[in-house]
Coordinates of C-alpha atoms and ligand atoms in Angstrom, one line a residue:
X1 CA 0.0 0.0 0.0
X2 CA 3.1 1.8 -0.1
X3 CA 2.4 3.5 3.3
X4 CA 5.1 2.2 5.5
X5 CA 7.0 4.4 7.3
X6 CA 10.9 3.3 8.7
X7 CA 11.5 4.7 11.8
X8 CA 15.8 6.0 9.9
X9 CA 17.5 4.5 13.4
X10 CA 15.7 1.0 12.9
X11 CA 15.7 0.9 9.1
X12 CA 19.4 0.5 9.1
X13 CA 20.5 -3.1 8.2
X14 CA 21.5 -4.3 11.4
X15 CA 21.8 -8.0 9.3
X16 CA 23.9 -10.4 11.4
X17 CA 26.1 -10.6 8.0
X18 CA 26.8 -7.2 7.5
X19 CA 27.2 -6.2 11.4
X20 CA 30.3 -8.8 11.9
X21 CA 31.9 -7.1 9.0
X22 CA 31.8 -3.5 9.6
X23 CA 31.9 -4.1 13.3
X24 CA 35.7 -2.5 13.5
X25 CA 34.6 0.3 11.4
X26 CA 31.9 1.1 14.6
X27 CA 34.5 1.9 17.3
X28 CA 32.7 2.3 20.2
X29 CA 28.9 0.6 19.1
X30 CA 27.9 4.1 20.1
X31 CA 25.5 3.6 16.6
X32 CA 24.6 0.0 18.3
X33 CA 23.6 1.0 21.9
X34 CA 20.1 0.4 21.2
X35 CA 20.7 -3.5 19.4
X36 CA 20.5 -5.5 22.4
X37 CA 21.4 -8.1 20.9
X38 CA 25.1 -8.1 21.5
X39 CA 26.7 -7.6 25.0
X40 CA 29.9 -5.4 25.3
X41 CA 32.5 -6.4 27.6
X42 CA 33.6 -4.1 30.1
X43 CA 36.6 -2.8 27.9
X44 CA 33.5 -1.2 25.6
X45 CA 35.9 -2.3 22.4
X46 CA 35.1 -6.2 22.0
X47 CA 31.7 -7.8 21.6
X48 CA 30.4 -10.9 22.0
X49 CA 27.4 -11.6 21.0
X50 CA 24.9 -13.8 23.6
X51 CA 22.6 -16.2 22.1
X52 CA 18.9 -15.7 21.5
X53 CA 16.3 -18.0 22.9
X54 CA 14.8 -18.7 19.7
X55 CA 15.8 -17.6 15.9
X56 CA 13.1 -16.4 13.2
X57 CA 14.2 -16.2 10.1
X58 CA 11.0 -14.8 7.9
X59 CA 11.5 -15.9 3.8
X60 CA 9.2 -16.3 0.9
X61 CA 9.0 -20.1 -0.3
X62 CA 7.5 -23.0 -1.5
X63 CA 5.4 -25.2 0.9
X64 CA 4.0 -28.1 0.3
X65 CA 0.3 -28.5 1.7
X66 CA -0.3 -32.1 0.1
X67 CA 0.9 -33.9 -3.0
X68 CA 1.4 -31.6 -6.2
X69 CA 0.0 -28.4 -4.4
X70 CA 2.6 -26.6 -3.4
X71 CA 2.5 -22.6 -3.0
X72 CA 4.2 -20.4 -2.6
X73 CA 4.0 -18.5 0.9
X74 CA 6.0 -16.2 3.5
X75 CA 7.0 -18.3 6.3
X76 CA 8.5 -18.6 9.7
X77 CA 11.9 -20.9 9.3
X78 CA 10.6 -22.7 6.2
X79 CA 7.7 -24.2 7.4
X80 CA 4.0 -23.7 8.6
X81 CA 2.5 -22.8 10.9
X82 CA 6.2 -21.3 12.6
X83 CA 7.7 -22.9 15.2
X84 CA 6.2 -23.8 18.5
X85 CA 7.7 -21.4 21.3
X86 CA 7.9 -22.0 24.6
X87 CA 8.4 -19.6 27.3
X88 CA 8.4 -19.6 31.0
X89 CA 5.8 -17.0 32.7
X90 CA 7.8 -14.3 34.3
X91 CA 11.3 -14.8 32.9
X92 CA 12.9 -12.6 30.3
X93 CA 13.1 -14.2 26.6
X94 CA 15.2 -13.1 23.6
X95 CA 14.3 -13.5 20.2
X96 CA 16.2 -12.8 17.2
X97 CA 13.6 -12.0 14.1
X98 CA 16.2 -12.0 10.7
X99 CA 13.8 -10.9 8.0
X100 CA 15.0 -12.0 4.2
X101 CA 12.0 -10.2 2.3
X102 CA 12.2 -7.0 0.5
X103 CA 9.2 -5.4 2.5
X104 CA 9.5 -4.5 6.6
X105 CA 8.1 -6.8 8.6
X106 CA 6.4 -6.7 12.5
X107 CA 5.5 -9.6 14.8
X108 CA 3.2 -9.3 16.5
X109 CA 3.1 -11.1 19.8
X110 CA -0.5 -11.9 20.5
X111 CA -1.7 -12.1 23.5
X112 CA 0.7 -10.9 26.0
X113 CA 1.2 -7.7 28.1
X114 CA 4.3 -6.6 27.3
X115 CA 5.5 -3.0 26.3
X116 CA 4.2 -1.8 23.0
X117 CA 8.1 -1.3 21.4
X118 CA 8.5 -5.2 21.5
X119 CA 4.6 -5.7 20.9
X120 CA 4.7 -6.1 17.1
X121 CA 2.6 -2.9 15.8
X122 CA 3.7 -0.4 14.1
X123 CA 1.0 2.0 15.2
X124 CA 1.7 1.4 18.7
X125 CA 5.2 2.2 17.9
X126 CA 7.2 -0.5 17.7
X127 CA 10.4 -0.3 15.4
X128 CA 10.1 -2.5 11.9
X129 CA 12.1 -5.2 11.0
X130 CA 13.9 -3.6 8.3
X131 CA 14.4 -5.9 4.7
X132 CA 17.3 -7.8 4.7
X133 CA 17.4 -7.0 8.3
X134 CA 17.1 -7.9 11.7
X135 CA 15.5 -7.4 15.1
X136 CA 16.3 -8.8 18.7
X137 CA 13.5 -8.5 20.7
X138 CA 13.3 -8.8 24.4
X139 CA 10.9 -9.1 27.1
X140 CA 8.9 -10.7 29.8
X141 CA 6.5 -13.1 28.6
X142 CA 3.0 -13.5 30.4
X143 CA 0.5 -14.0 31.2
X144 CA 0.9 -17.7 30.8
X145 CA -1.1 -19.9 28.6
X146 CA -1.9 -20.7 25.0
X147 CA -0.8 -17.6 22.7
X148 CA 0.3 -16.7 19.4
X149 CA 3.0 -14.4 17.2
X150 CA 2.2 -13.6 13.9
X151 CA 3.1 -10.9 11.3
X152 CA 1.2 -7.2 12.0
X153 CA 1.8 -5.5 8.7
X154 CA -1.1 -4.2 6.3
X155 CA -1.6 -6.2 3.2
X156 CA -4.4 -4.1 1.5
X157 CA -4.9 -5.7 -1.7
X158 CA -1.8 -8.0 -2.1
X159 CA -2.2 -11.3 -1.0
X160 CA 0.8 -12.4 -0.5
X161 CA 1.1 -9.9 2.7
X162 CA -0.1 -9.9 5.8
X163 CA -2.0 -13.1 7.6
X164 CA -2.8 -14.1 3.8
X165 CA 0.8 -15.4 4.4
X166 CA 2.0 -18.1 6.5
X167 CA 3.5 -16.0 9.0
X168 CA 1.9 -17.7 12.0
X169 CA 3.0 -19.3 14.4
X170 CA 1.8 -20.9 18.2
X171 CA 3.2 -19.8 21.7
X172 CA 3.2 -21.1 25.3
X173 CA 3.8 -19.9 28.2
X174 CA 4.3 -21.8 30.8
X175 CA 2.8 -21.4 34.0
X176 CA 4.6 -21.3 37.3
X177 CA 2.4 -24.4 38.3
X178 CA 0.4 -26.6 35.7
X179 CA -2.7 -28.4 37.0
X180 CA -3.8 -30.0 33.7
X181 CA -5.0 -33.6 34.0
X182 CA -4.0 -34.4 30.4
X183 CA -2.2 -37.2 28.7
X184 CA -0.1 -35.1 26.1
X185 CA -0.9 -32.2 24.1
X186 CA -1.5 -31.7 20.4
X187 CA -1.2 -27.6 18.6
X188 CA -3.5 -27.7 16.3
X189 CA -3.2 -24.2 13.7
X190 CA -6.0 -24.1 11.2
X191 CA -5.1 -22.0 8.1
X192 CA -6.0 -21.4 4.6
X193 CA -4.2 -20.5 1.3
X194 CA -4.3 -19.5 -2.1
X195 CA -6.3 -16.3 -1.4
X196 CA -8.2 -14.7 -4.3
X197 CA -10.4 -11.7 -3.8
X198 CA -14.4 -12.2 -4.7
X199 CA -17.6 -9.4 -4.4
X200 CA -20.2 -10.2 -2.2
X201 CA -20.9 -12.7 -0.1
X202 CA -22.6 -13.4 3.4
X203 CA -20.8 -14.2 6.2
X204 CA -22.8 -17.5 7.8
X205 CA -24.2 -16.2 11.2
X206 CA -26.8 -19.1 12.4
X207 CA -23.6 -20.6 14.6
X208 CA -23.5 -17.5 17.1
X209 CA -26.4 -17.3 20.1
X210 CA -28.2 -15.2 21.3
X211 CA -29.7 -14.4 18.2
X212 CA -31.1 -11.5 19.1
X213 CA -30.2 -8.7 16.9
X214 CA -30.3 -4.5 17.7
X215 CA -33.1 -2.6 15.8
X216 CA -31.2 0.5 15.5
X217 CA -28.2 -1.2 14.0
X218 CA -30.2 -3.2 11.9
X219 CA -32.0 0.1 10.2
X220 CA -29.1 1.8 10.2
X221 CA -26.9 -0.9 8.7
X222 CA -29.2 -2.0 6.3
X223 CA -29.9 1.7 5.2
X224 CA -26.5 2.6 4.2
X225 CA -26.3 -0.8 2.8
X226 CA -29.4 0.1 0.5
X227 CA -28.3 3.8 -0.7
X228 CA -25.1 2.2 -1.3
X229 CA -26.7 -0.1 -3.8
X230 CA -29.1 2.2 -5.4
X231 CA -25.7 4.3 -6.0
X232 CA -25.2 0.8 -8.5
X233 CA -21.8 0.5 -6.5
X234 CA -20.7 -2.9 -6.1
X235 CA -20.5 -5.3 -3.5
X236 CA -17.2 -4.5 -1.6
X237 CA -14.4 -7.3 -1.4
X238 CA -14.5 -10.4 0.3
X239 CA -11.2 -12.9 0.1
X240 CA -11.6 -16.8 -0.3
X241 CA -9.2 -19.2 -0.6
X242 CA -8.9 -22.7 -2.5
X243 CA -6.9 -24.4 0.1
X244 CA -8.1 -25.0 3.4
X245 CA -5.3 -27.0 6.2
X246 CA -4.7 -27.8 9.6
X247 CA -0.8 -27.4 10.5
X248 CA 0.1 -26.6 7.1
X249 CA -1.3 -30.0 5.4
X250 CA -4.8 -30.2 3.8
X251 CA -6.6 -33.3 5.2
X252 CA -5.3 -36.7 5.0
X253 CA -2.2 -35.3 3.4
X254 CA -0.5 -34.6 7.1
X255 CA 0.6 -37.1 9.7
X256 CA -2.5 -37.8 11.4
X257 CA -3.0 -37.6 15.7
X258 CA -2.3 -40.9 17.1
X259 CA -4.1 -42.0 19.6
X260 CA -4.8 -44.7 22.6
X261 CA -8.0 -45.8 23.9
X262 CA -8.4 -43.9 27.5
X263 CA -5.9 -41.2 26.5
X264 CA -6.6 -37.8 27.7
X265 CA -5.6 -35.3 24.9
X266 CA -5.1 -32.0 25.3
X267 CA -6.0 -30.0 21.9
X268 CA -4.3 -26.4 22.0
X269 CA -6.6 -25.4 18.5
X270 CA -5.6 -21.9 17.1
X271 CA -7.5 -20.0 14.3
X272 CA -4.6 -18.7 12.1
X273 CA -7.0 -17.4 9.6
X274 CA -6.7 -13.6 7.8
X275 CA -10.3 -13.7 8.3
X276 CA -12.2 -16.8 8.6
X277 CA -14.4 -17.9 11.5
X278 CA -13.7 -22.1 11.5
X279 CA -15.5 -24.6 13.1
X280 CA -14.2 -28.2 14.5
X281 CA -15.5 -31.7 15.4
X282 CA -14.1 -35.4 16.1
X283 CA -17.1 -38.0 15.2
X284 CA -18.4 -39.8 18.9
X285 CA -16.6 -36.9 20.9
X286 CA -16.8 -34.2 22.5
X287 CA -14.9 -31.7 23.7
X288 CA -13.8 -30.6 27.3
X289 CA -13.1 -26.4 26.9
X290 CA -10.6 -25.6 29.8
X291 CA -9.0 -22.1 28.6
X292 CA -10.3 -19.7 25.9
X293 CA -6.7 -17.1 24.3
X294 CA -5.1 -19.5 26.4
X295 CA -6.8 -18.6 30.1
X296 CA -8.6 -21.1 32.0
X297 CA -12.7 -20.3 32.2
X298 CA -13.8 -20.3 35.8
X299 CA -15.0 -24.3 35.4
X300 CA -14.8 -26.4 31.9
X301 CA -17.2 -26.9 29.7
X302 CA -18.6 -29.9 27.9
X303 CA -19.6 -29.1 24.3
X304 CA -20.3 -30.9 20.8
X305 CA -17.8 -28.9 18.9
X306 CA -15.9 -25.7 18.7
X307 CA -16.7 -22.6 16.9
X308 CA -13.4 -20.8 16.7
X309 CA -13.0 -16.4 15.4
X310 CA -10.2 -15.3 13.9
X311 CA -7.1 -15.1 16.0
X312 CA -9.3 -17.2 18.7
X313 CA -7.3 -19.8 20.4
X314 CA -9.2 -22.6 22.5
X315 CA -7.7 -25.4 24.8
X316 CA -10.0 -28.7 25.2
X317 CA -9.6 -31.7 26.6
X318 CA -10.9 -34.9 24.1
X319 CA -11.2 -38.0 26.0
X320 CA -10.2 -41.1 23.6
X321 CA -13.2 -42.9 24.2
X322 CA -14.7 -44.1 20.6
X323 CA -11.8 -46.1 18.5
X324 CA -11.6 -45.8 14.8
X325 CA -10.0 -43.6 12.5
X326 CA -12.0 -40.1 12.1
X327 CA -12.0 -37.0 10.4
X328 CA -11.0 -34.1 12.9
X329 CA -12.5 -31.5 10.7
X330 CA -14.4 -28.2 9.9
X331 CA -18.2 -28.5 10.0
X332 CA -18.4 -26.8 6.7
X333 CA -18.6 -29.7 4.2
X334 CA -17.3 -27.5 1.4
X335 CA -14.1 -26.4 3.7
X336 CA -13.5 -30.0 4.9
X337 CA -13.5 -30.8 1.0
X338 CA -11.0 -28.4 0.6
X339 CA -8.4 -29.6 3.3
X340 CA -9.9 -28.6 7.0
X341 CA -9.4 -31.5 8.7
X342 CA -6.8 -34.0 10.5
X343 CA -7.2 -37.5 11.3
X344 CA -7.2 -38.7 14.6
X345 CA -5.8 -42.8 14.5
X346 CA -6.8 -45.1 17.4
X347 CA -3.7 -47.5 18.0
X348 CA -4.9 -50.6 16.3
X349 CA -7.0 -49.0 14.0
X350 CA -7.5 -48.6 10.1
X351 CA -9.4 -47.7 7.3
X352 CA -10.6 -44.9 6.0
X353 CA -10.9 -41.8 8.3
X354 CA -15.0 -41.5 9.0
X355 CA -16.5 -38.2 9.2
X356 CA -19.8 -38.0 10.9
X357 CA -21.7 -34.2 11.7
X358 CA -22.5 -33.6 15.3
X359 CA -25.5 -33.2 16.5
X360 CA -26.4 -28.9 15.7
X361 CA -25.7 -26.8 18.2
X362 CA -25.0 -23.2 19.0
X363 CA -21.9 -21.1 20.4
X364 CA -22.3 -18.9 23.3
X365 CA -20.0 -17.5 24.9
X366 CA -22.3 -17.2 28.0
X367 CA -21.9 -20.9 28.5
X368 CA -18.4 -20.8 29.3
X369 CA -18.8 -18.2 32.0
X370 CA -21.1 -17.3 34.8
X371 CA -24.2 -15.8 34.6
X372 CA -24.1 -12.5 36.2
X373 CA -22.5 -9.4 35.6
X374 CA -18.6 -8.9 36.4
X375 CA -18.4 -7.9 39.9
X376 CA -16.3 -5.0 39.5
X377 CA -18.2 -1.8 38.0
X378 CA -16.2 0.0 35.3
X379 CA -14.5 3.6 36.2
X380 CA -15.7 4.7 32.9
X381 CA -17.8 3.3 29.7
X382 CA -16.4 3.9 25.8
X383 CA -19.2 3.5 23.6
X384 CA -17.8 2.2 20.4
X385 CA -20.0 2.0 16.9
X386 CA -18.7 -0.5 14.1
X387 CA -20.0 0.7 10.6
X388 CA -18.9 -0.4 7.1
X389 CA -19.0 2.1 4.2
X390 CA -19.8 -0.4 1.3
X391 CA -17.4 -0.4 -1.1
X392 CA -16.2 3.1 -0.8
X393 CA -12.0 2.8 -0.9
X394 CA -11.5 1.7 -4.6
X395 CA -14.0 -1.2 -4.3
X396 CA -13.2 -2.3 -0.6
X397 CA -15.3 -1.8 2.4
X398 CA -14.5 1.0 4.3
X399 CA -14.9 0.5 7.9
X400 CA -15.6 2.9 10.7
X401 CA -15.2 3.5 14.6
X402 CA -17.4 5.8 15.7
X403 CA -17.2 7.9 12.1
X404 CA -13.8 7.6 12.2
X405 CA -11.7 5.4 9.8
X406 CA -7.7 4.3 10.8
X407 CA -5.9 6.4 8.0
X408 CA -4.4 4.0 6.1
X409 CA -1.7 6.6 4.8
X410 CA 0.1 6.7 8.6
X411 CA 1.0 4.5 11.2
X412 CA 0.9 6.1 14.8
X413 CA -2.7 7.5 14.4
X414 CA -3.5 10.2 16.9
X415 CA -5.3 8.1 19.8
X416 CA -8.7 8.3 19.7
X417 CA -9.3 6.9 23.4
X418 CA -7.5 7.6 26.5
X419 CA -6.9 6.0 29.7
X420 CA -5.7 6.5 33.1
X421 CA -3.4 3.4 34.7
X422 CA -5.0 1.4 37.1
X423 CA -8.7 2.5 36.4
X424 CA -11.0 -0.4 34.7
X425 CA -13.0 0.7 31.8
X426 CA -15.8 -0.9 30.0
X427 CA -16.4 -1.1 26.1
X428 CA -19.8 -1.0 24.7
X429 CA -19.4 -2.6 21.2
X430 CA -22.2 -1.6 18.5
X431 CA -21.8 -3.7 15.3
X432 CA -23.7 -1.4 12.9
X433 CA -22.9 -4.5 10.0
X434 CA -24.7 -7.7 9.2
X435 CA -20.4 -8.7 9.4
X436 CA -19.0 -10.8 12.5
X437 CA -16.2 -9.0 14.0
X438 CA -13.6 -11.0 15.5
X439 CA -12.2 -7.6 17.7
X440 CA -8.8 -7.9 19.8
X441 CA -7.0 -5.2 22.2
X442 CA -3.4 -5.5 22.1
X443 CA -1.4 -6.0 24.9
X444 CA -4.3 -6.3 27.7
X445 CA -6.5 -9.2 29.2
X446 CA -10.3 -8.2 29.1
X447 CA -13.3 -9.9 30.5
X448 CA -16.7 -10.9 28.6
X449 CA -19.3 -8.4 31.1
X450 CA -22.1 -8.7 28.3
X451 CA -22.8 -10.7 25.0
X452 CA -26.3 -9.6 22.9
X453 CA -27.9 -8.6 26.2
X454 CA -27.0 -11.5 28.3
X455 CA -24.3 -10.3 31.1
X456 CA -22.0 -12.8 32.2
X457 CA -18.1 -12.9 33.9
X458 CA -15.2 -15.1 34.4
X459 CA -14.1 -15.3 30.9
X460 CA -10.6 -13.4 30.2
X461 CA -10.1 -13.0 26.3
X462 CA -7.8 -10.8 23.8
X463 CA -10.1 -11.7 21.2
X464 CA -14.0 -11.4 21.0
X465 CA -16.2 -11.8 17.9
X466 CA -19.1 -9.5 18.1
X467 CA -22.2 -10.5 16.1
X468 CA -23.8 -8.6 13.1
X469 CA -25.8 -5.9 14.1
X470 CA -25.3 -7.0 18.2
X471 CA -23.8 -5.6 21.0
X472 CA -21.1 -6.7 23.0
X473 CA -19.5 -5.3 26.1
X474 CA -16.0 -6.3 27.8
X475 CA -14.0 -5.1 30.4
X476 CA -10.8 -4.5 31.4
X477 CA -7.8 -2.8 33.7
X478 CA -6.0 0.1 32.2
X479 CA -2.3 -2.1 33.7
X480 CA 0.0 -1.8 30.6
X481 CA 0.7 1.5 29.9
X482 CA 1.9 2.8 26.3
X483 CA 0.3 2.9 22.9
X484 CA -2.6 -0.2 23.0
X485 CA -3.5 -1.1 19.4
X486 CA -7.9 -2.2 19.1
X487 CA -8.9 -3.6 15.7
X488 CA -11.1 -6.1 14.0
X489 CA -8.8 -9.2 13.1
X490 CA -10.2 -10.1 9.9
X491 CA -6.9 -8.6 7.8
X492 CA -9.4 -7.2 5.5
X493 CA -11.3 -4.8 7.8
X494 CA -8.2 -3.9 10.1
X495 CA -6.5 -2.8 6.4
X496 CA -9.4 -0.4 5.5
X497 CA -9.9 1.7 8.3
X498 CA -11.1 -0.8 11.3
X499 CA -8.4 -0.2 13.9
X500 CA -7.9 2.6 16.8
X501 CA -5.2 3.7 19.1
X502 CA -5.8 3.8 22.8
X503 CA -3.5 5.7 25.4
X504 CA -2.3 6.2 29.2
X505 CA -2.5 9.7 30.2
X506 CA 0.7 11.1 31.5
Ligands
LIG601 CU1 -14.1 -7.1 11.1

């Protein structure tokens, strides 16, 4: 979108390559003092250079997601999804992002409360990893539990960029004490590819309860929806793909989850989509939910399948109760076709993997918590109102907060909310579109307070979808201060407009 601004300190090559061999030239490392990623002996003249806890290296290549359908994707150390990184909760981790594209790069590390120049987002601040360059990045890593990096650049209308790339990868963060009662535990990242843009297109809603929709929203909405169309614009973009896989291999083309009879198996599932919501079922079981974004609900919950947003991470227990060999797959036949799915092998067992539909059911995201309101009151309430301007940026959506659209021409917007440290502050989501929002806050835990009119508590997210034409409310501490990113996690909205800046007041 050619709208990527290099902050001139960080855009210099600090490539491993090229550092060793100018280092003598940079007598002193005065021009080095912010690269933490080599320590200076006490002499100030002589580096050595301490080794990272994990490497990154971010490259464009082929990858194969079953026989004969390879494509080719921007990836995480040659593979997908990236590596699995584990951290303890509490102690300091390094990480050494080399990136060998042409374009800069952030990543993004979802889910955690750290400080916004190691977050991953460019509007929060945080420096690019330059082309050809490098990064060290350093910080604390918790809370604990199931989270996720990925890349946090705008793609607009290529692609290749973005989350329409592989660059995804899971994270976890070990807890000071784990009281799972689980067998072993299976990451599970569910991702498409081979993106192609489309017009039109409803997003499939019946999954999500309560129901209940929002006159006002509706009318209004609908209304713009309407003038739009009598304008004869056209419906604005949607994105589809033609490959559909869970960890990187379309189904029956990966190695499938082996399993005993009696086994308890924890699933760690991650959505890894750009934009899609994805479902997921395993014929004859069911599955226990004990953490949603990785944090442990206040009980777990027994349910048929999963319904999973963008970014959305759940953790369920599957008790291996029903040998065979099954499809682990999407409830979308037409996805499944495509790839969503993994199959789960009883030892002893053969045949061809049998897919069966579970019994219909709905998601709410009341069930997983209780059923009264959070018992903290909020210091303050930001009403927020979600509108799309249909096809109004060069045939894509534009999309609104409160009137206001993310200019997609800068980075650090000019924050539209502000917050004081230590206060707890309530948002009143208003989806004024018939869309599902998958919404996220950066660097901060929040807790579901209300979802289409039903209040509940107890459940800590980073990610939330908000139904079409609903309302939804969360709440959270003001505890991290710096620049907080809040956006819609469907790449394409987030692109054209659907983001805003929060800040701490000095
Ligand atoms: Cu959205």
């Amino acid at each position: 979108m050619g709208c990527y601004i290099i902050d001139p300190m960080n855009g210099i090559d600090l490539s491993r390559r090229r550092f060793l061999s100018t280092a003598p030239a940079l007598a002193g490392g005065a021009l080095l003092s912010g690269h933490a990623g080599f320590a200076w002996t006490a002499a100030g003249n002589e580096q050595t250079e301490t080794k990272a806890d994990y490497t990154l290296t971010i490259a464009t290549q082929p990858i194969e997601l079953a026989p004969n359908r390879i494509v080719s994707v921007t990836v995480y150390n040659g593979q997908f999804p990236g590596p699995l990184l584990r951290f303890r909760e509490g102690v300091r981790a390094t990480v050494d992002v080399h990136n060998d594209t042409d374009t800069p790069e952030q990543l993004h590390w979802h889910g955690q409360s750290i400080p916004s120049d190691v977050d991953g987002a460019a509007e929060e601040g945080t420096p690019f990893i330059p082309p050809h360059g490098s990064r060290r990045i350093s910080f604390v890593p918790r809370p604990s539990g199931f989270r996720f990096y990925h890349t946090h650049v705008r793609a607009g209308a290529d692609l290749s960029r973005g989350q329409y790339s592989g660059l995804v990868g899971p994270v976890y963060v070990e807890p000071k004490n784990d009281p799972g009662r689980y067998d072993r535990e299976v990451f599970l990242t569910l991702k498409e590819f081979q993106p192609a843009f489309s017009q039109g297109g409803d997003m499939d809603m019946d999954f999500l309860s309560p129901s209940a929709t929002v006159k006002d929203l509706k009318e209004s909405g609908e209304s713009a929806m309407k003038a739009s169309l009598a304008k004869k614009m056209p419906k604005g973009y949607e994105v589809g793909y033609d490959a559909f896989t869970i960890n990187g291999r379309m189904l029956g083309h990966g190695d499938p989850v082996r399993v005993k009879q009696g086994e308890r198996v924890l699933f760690h599932v991650l959505n890894g989509s750009a934009g899609e919501i994805r479902s997921l079922a395993l014929p004859g079981h069911t599955f226990l939910v004990v953490a949603m974004d990785g944090n442990p609900l206040p009980k777990p919950v027994r349910v048929p399948g999963l319904w999973i947003g963008t970014a959305e991470r759940i953790s369920a227990i599957v008790e291996m109760t029903h040998p065979g060999v099954w499809v682990m797959g999407d409830m979308s036949d037409d996805d499944r076709h495509h790839g969503m799915g993994i199959v789960v092998e009883y030892a002893g067992r053969s045949g061809k993997p049998q897919w069966i539909p579970p019994r219909p059911f709905h998601w709410n995201y009341v069930h997983f918590g209780q059923a009264e309101s959070p018992s903290q009151a909020p210091d303050q309430v930001f009403d927020m109102t979600f509108a799309k301007d249909n096809a109004a940026l060069a045939g894509f959506n534009r999309w609104t907060i409160n009137g206001l659209s993310y200019p997609l021409d800068q980075m650090m917007a000019t924050p539209a909310f502000h917050l004081a440290e230590g206060k707890r502050y309530r948002l009143r989501m208003r989806n004024a579109s018939d869309d599902i929002h998958p919404i996220h806050l950066h660097r901060h835990t929040f807790e579901l307070s209300r979802i289409a009119g039903q209040p509940t508590s107890g459940v800590l997210k980073d990610v939330v979808m908000v139904g079409g034409y609903q309302e939804t409310e969360i709440d959270f501490t003001a505890d991290n201060p710096g620049l907080t990113l809040f956006h819609c996690h469907q790449q394409l909205h987030m692109d054209y407009g659907f983001m805003s800046l929060f800040d701490y007041e000095q």
